[in-house]
PDB file of C-alpha atoms and ligand atoms in Angstrom:
ATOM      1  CA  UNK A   1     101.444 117.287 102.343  1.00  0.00           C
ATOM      2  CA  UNK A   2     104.218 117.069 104.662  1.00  0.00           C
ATOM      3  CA  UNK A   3     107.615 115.792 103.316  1.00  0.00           C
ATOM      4  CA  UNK A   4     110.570 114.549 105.097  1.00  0.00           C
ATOM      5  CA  UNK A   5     112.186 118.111 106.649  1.00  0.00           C
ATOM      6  CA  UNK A   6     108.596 118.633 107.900  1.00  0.00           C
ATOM      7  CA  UNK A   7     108.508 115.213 109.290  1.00  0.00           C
ATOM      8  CA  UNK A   8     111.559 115.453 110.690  1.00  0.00           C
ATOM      9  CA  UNK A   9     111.575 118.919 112.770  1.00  0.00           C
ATOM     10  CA  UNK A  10     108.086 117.403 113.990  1.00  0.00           C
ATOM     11  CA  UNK A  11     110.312 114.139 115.180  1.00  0.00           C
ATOM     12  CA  UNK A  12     112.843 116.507 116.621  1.00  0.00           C
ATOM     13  CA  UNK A  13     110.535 118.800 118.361  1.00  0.00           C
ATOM     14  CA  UNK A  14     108.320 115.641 119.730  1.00  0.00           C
ATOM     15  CA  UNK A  15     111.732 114.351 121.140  1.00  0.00           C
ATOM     16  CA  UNK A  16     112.369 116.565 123.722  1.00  0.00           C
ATOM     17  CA  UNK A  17     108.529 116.074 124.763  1.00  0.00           C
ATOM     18  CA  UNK A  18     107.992 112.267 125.286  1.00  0.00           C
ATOM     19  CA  UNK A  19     110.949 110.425 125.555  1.00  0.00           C
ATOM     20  CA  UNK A  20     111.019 108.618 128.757  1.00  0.00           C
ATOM     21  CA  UNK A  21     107.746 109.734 129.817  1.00  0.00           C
ATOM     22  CA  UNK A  22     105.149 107.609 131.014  1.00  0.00           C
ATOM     23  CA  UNK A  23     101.650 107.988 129.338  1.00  0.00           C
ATOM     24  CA  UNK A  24      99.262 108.430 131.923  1.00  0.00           C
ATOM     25  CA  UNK A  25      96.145 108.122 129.888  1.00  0.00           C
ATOM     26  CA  UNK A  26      95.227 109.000 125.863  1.00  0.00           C
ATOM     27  CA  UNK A  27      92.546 110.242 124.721  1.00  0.00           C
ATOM     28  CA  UNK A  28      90.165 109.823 121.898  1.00  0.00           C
ATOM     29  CA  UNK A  29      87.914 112.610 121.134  1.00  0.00           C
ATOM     30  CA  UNK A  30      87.225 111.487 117.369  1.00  0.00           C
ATOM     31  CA  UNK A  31      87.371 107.971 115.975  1.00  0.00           C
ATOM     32  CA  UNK A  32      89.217 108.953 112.488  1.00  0.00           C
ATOM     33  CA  UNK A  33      92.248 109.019 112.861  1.00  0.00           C
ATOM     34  CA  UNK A  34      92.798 105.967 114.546  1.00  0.00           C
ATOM     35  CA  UNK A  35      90.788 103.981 112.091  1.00  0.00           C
ATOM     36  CA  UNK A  36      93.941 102.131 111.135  1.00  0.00           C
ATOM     37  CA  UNK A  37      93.750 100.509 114.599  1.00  0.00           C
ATOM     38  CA  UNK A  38      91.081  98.017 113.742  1.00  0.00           C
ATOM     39  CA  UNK A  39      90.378  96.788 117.203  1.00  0.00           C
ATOM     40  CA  UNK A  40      88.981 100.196 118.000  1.00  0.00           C
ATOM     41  CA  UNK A  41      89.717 103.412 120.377  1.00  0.00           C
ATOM     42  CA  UNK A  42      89.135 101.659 123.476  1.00  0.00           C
ATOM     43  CA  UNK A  43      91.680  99.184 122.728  1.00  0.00           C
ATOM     44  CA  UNK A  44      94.269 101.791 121.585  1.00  0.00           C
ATOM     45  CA  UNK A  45      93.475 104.043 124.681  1.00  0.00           C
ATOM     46  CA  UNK A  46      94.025 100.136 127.117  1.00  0.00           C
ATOM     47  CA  UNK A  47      96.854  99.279 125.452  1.00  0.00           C
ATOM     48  CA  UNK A  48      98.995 102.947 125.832  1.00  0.00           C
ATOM     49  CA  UNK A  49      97.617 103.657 129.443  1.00  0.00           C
ATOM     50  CA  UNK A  50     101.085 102.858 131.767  1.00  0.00           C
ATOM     51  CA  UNK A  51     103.861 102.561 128.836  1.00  0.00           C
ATOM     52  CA  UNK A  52     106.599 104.785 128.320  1.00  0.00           C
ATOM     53  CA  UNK A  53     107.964 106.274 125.496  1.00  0.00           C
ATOM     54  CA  UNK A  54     111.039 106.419 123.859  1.00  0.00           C
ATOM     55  CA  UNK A  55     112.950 108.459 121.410  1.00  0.00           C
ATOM     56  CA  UNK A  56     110.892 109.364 118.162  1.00  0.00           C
ATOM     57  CA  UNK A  57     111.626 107.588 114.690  1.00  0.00           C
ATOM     58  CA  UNK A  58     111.223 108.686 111.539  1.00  0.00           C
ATOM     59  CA  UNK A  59     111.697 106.563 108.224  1.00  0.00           C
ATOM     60  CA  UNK A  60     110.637 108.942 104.770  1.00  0.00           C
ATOM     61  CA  UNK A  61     107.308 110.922 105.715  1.00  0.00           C
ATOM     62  CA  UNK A  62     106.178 108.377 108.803  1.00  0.00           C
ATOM     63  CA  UNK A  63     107.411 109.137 112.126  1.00  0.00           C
ATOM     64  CA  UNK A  64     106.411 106.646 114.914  1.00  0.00           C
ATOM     65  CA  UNK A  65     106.820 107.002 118.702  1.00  0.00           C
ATOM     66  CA  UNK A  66     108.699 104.120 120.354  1.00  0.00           C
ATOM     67  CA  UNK A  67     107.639 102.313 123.333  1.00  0.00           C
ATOM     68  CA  UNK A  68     109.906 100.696 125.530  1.00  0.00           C
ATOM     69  CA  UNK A  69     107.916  97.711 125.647  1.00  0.00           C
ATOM     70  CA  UNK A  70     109.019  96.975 122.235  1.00  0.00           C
ATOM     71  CA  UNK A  71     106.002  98.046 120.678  1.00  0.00           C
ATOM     72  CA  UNK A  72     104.913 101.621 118.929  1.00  0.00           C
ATOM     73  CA  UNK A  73     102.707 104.476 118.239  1.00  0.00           C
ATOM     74  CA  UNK A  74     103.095 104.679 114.021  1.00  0.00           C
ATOM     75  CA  UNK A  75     101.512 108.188 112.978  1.00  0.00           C
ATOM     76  CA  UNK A  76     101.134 109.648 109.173  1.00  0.00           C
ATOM     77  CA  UNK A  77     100.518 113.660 109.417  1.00  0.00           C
ATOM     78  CA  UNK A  78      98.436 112.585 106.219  1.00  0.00           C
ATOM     79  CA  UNK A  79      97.177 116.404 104.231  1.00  0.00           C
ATOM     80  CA  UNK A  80      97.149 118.336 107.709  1.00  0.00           C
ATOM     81  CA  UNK A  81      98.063 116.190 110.486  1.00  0.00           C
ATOM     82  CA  UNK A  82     100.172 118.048 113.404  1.00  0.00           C
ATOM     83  CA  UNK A  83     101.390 117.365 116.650  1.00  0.00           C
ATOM     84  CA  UNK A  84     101.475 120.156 119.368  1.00  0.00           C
ATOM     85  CA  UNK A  85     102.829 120.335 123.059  1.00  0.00           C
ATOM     86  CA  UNK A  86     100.365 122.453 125.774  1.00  0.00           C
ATOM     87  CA  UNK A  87     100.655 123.359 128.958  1.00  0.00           C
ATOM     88  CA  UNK A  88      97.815 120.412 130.640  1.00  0.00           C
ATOM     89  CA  UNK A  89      94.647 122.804 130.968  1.00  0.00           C
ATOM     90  CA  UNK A  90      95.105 124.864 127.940  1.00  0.00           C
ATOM     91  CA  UNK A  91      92.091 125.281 125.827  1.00  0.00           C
ATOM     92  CA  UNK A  92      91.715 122.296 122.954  1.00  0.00           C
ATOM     93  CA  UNK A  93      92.770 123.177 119.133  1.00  0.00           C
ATOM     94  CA  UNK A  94      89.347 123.319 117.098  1.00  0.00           C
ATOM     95  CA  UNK A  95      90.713 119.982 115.259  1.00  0.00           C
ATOM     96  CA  UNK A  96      92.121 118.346 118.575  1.00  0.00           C
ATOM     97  CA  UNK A  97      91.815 114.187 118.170  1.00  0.00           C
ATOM     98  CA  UNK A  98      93.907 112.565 120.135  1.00  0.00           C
ATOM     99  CA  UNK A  99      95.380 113.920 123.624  1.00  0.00           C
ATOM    100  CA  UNK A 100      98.129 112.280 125.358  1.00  0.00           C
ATOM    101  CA  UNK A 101      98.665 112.705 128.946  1.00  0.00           C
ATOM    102  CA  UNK A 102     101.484 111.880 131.377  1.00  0.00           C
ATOM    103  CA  UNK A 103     102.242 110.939 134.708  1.00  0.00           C
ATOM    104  CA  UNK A 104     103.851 114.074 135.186  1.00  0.00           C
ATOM    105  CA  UNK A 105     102.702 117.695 134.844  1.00  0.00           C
ATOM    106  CA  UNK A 106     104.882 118.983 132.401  1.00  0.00           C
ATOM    107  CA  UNK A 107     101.854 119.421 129.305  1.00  0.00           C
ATOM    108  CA  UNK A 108      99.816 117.049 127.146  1.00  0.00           C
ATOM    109  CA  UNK A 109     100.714 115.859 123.214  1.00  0.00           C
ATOM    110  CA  UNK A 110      98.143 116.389 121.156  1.00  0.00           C
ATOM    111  CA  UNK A 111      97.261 115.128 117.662  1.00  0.00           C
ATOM    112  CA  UNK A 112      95.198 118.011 115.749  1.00  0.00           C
ATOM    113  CA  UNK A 113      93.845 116.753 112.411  1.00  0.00           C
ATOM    114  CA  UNK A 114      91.430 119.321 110.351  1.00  0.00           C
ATOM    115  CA  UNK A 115      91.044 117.004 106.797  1.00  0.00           C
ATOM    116  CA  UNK A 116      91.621 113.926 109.423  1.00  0.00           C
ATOM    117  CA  UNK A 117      93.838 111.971 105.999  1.00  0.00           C
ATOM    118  CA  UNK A 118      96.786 110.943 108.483  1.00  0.00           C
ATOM    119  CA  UNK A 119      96.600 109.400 112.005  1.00  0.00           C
ATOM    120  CA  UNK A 120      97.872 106.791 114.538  1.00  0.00           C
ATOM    121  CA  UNK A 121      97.883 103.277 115.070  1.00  0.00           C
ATOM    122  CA  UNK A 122      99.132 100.963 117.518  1.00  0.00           C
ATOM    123  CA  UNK A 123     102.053  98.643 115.932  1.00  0.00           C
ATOM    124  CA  UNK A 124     103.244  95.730 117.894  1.00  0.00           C
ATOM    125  CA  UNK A 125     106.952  94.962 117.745  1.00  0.00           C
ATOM    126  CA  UNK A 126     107.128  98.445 115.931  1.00  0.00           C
ATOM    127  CA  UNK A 127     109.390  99.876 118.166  1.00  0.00           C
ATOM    128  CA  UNK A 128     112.570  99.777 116.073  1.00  0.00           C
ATOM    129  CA  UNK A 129     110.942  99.365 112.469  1.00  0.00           C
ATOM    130  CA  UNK A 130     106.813  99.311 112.564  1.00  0.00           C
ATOM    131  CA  UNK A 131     106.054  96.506 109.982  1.00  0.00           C
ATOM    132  CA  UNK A 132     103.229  98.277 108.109  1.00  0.00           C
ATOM    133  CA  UNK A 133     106.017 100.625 106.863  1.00  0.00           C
ATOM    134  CA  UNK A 134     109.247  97.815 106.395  1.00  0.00           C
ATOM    135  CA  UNK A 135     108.662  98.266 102.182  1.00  0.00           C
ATOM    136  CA  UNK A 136     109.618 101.919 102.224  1.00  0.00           C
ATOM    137  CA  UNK A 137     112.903 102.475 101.376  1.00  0.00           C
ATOM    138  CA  UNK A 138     115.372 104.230 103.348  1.00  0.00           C
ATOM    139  CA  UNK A 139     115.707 108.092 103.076  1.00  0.00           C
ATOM    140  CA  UNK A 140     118.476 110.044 102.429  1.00  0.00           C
ATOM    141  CA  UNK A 141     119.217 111.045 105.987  1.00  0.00           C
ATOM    142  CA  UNK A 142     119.116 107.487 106.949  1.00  0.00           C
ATOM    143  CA  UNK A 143     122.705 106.412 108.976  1.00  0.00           C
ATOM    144  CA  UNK A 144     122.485 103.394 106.524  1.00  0.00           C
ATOM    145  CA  UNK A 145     121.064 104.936 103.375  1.00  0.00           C
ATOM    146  CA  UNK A 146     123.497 103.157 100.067  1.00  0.00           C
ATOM    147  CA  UNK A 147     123.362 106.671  97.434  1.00  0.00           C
ATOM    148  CA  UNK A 148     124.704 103.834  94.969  1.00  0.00           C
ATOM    149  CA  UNK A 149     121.841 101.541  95.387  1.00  0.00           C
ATOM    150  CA  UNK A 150     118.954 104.135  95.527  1.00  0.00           C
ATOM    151  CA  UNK A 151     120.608 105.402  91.896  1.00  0.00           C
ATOM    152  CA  UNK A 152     120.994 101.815  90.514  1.00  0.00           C
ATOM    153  CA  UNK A 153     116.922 101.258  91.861  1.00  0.00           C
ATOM    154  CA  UNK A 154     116.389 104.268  89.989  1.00  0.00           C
ATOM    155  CA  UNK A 155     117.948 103.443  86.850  1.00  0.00           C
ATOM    156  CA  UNK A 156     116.219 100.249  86.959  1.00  0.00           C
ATOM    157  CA  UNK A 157     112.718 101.523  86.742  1.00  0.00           C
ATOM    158  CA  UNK A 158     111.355 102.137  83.751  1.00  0.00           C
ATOM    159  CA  UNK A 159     109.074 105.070  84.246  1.00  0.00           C
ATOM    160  CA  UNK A 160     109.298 108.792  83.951  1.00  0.00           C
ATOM    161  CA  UNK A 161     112.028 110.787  86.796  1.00  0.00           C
ATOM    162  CA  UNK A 162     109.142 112.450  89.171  1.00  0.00           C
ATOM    163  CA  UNK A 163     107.358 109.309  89.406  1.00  0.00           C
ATOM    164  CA  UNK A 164     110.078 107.784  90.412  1.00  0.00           C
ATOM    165  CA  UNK A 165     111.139 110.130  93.071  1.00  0.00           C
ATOM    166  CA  UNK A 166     108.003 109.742  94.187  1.00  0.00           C
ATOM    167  CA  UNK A 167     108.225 106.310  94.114  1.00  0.00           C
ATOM    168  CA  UNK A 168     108.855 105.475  98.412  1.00  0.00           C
ATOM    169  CA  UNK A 169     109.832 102.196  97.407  1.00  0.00           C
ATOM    170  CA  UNK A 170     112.825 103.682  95.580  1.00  0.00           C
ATOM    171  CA  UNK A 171     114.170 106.299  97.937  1.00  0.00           C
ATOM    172  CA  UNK A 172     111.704 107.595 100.589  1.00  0.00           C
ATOM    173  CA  UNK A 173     110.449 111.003 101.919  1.00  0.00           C
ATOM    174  CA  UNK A 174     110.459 112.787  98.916  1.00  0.00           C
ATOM    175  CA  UNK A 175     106.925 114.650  97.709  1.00  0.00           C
ATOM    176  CA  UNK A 176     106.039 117.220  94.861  1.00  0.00           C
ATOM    177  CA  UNK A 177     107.813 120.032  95.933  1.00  0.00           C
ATOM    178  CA  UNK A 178     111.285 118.394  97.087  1.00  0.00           C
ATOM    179  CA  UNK A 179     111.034 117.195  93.696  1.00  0.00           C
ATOM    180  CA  UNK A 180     110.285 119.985  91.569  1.00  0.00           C
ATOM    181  CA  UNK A 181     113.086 121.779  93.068  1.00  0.00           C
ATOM    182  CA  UNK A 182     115.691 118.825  92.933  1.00  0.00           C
ATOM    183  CA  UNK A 183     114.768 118.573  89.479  1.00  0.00           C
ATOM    184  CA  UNK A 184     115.197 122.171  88.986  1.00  0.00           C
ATOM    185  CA  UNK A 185     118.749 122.286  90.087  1.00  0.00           C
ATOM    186  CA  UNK A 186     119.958 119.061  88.336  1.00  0.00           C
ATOM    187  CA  UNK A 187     118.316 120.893  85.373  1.00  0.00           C
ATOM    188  CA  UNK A 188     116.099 117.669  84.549  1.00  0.00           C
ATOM    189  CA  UNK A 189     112.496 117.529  82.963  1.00  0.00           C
ATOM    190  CA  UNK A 190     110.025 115.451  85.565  1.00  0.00           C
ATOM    191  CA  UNK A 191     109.592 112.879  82.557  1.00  0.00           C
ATOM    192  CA  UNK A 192     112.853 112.009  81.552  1.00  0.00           C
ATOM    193  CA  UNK A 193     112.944 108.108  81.478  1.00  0.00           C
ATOM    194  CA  UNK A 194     114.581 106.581  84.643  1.00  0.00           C
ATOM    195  CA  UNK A 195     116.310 103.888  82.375  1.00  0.00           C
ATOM    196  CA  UNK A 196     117.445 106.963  79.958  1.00  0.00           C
ATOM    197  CA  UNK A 197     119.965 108.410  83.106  1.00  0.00           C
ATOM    198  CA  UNK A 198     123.560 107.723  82.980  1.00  0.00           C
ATOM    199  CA  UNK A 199     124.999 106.945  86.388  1.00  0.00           C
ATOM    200  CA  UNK A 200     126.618 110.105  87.376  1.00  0.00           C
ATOM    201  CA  UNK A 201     122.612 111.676  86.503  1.00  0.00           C
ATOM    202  CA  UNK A 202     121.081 109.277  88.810  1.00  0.00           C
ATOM    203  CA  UNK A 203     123.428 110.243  91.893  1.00  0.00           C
ATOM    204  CA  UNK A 204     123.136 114.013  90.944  1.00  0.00           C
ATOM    205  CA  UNK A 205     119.077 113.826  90.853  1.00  0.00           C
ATOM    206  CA  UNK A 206     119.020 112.340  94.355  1.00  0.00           C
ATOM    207  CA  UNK A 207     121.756 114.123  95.922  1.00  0.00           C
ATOM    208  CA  UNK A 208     120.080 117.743  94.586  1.00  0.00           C
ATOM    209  CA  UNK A 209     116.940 115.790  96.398  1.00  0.00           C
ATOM    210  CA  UNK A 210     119.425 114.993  99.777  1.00  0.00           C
ATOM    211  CA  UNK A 211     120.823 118.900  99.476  1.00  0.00           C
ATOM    212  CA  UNK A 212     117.331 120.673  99.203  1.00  0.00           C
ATOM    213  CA  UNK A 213     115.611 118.413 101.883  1.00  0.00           C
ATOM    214  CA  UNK A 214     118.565 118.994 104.049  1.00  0.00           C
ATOM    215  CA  UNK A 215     118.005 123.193 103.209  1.00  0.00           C
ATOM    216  CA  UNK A 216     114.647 122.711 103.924  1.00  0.00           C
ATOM    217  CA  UNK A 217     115.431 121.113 107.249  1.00  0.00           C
ATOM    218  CA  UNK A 218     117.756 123.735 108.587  1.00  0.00           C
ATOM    219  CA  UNK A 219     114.617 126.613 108.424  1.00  0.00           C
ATOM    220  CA  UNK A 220     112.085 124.233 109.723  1.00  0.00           C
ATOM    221  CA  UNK A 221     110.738 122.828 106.817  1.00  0.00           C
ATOM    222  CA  UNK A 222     108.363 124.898 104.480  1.00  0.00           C
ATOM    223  CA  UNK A 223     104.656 126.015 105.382  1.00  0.00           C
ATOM    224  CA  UNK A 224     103.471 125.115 101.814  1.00  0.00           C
ATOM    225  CA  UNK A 225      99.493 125.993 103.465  1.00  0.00           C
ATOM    226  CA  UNK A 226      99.690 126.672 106.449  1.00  0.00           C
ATOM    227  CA  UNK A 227      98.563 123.499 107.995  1.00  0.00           C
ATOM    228  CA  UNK A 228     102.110 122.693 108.865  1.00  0.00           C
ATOM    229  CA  UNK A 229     103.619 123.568 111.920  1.00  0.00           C
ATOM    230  CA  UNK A 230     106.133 122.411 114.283  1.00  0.00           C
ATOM    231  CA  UNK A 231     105.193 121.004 117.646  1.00  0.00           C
ATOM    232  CA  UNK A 232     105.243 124.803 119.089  1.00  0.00           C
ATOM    233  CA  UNK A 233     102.649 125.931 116.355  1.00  0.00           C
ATOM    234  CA  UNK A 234     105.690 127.507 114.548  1.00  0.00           C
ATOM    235  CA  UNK A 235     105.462 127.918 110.521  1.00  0.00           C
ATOM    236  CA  UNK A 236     109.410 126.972 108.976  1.00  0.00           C
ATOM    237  CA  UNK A 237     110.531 129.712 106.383  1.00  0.00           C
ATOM    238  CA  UNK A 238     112.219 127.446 103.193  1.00  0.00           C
ATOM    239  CA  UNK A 239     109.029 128.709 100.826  1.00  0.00           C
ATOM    240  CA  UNK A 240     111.589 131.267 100.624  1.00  0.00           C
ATOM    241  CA  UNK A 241     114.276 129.106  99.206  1.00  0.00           C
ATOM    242  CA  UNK A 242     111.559 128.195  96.378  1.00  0.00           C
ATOM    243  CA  UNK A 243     113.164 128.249  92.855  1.00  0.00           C
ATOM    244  CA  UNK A 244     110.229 126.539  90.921  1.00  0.00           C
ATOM    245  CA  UNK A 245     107.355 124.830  93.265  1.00  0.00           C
ATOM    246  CA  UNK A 246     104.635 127.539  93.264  1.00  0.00           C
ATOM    247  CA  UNK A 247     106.300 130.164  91.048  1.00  0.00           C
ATOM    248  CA  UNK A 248     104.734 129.572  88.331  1.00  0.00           C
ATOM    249  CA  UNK A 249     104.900 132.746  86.005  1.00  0.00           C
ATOM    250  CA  UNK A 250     108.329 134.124  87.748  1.00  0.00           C
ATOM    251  CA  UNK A 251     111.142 134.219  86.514  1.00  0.00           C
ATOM    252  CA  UNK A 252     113.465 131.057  86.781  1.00  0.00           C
ATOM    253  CA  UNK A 253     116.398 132.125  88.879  1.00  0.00           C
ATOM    254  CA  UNK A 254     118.769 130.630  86.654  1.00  0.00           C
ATOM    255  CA  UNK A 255     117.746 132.515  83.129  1.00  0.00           C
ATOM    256  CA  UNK A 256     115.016 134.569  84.009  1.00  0.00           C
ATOM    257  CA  UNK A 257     112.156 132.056  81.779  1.00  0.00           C
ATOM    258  CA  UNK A 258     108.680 132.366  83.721  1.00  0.00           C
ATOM    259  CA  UNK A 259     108.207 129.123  85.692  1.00  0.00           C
ATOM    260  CA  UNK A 260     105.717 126.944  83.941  1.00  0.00           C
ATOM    261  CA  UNK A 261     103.102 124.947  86.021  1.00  0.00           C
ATOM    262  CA  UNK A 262     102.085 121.672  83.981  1.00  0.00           C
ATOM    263  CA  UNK A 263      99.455 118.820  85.445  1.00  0.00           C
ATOM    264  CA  UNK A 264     101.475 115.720  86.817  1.00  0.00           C
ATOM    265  CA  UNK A 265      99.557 113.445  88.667  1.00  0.00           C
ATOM    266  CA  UNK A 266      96.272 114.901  89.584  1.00  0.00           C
ATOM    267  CA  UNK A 267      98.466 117.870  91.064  1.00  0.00           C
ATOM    268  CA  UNK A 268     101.033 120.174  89.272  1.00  0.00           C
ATOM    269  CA  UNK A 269     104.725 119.742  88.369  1.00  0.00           C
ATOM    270  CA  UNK A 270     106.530 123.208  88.201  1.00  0.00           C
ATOM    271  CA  UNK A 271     109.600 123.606  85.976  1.00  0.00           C
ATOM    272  CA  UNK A 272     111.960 126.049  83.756  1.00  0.00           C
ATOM    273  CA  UNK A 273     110.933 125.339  80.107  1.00  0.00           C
ATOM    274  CA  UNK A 274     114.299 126.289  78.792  1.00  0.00           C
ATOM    275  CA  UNK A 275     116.527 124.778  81.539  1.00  0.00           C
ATOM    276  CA  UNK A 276     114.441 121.653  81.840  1.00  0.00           C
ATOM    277  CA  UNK A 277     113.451 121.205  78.578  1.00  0.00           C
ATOM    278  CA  UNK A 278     111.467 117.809  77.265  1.00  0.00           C
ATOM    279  CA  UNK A 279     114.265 114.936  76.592  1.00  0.00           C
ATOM    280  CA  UNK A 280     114.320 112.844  73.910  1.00  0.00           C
ATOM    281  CA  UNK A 281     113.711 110.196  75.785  1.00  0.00           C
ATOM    282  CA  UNK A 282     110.539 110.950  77.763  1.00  0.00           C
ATOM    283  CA  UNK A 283     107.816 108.655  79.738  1.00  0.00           C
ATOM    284  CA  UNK A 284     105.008 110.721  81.106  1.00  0.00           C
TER     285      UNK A 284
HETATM  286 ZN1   ZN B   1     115.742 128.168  83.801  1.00  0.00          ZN
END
């Protein structure tokens, strides 16, 4: 699943191709992915047809598309949600959903969705913060992200360190493998208890997480299965920069241990037995 660099170089890409342009008509060519919009296609199609966009937002792992009417387009890429720019006329993607189209001729957005888990919905008065997603907590890239508070909210949980970096209530945009590798350099197990960390450990966990997202970013993200791509259809290159998150059985970087995969969560948690060994004080 997508985390925030993915997010973001989608956001960044999708910039330069609808803000300020007027949508000319959208689309629908499967009902999925904007099941969230409970009045139906139709209505999401009516209400789009004539408004113009502005620049893209992105808070954690949502990104939604501004309108300058106030209101917005909120999107989850979901498993293997992506958003591409074509020329208009160029042959559909085999999973194409949603097409946008503008007044202009200078290409379409389209919403290609194989496993069809994220999609779009309409969100009145979204435009500067859609409602459906005012819980999350800020992310680490965030102008007004407080480091201090997201470690104090993370000392204050009383659950195991993954979970809680998972948690988007506590800091947001952060999934399984910006984890695993955060933990990795802050040489932490995944289940040390949250109310176990000292201070300094709870600002060193998330700024590992703030470091390797913002690593991550610079390549264009990492294409984990090759469902993610950036708006050009472009793959990023960070599964390179992989210490621990699918290595399991190679040697960790740091002491040469073979990676260890372990269940966490109905998926896998990766680590370095010796440099992440169990702590005392564990809550799995
Ligand atoms: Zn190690």
């Amino acid at each position: 699943m997508p985390e925030l660099p993915e997010v973001e170089v989608v956001r960044r890409g999708l910039a330069d191709f609808t803000t300020g342009r007027t949508i000319d008509a959208v689309e629908v060519l499967h009902p999925r992915p904007v099941r969230r919009h409970l009045a139906g296609p139709d209505d999401f199609i009516a209400r789009l047809k004539g408004q113009v966009f502005t620049a893209p937002a992105r808070r954690g792992k949502y990104l939604w598309l501004p309108l300058a009417s106030g209101d917005a387009v909120l999107t989850h890429l979901g498993m293997s949600g992506q958003f591409r720019v074509q020329p208009v006329g160029a042959p559909d993607e085999a999973h194409l959903r949603v097409r946008f189209r503008f007044a202009d001729d200078l290409g379409e957005v389209r919403f290609v969705d194989q496993r069809m888990f994220g999609g779009l919905s309409y969100s009145e008065g979204g435009a500067e913060l859609p409602g459906e997603i005012a819980h999350i907590a800020r992310d680490p890239f965030d102008p007004l992200y407080d480091a201090e508070a997201a470690a104090a909210a993370l000392r204050r949980r009383k659950t195991g360190l993954k979970r809680a970096l998972l948690d988007q209530t506590v800091v947001s945009g952060i999934g399984n493998i910006y984890a695993d590798e955060a933990l990795w350099r802050a040489k932490m197990h995944y289940a040390k208890a949250t109310d176990s960390l000292k201070p300094l450990q709870a600002r060193e966990i998330l700024r590992h997480a703030h470091e390797v997202m913002a690593e991550a970013l610079g390549v264009g993200g990492t294409s984990f299965d090759a469902l993610y791509v950036n708006v050009n259809g472009e793959s990023g290159y960070f599964e390179r920069g992989l210490n621990v998150y699918g290595q399991e059985g190679s040697p960790c970087p740091r002491d040469g241990r073979p990676i260890r995969r372990e269940p966490f969560m109905n998926r896998s948690s990766f680590r370095c037995p010796r440099c992440q060994p169990v702590p005392r004080l564990a809550r799995w």
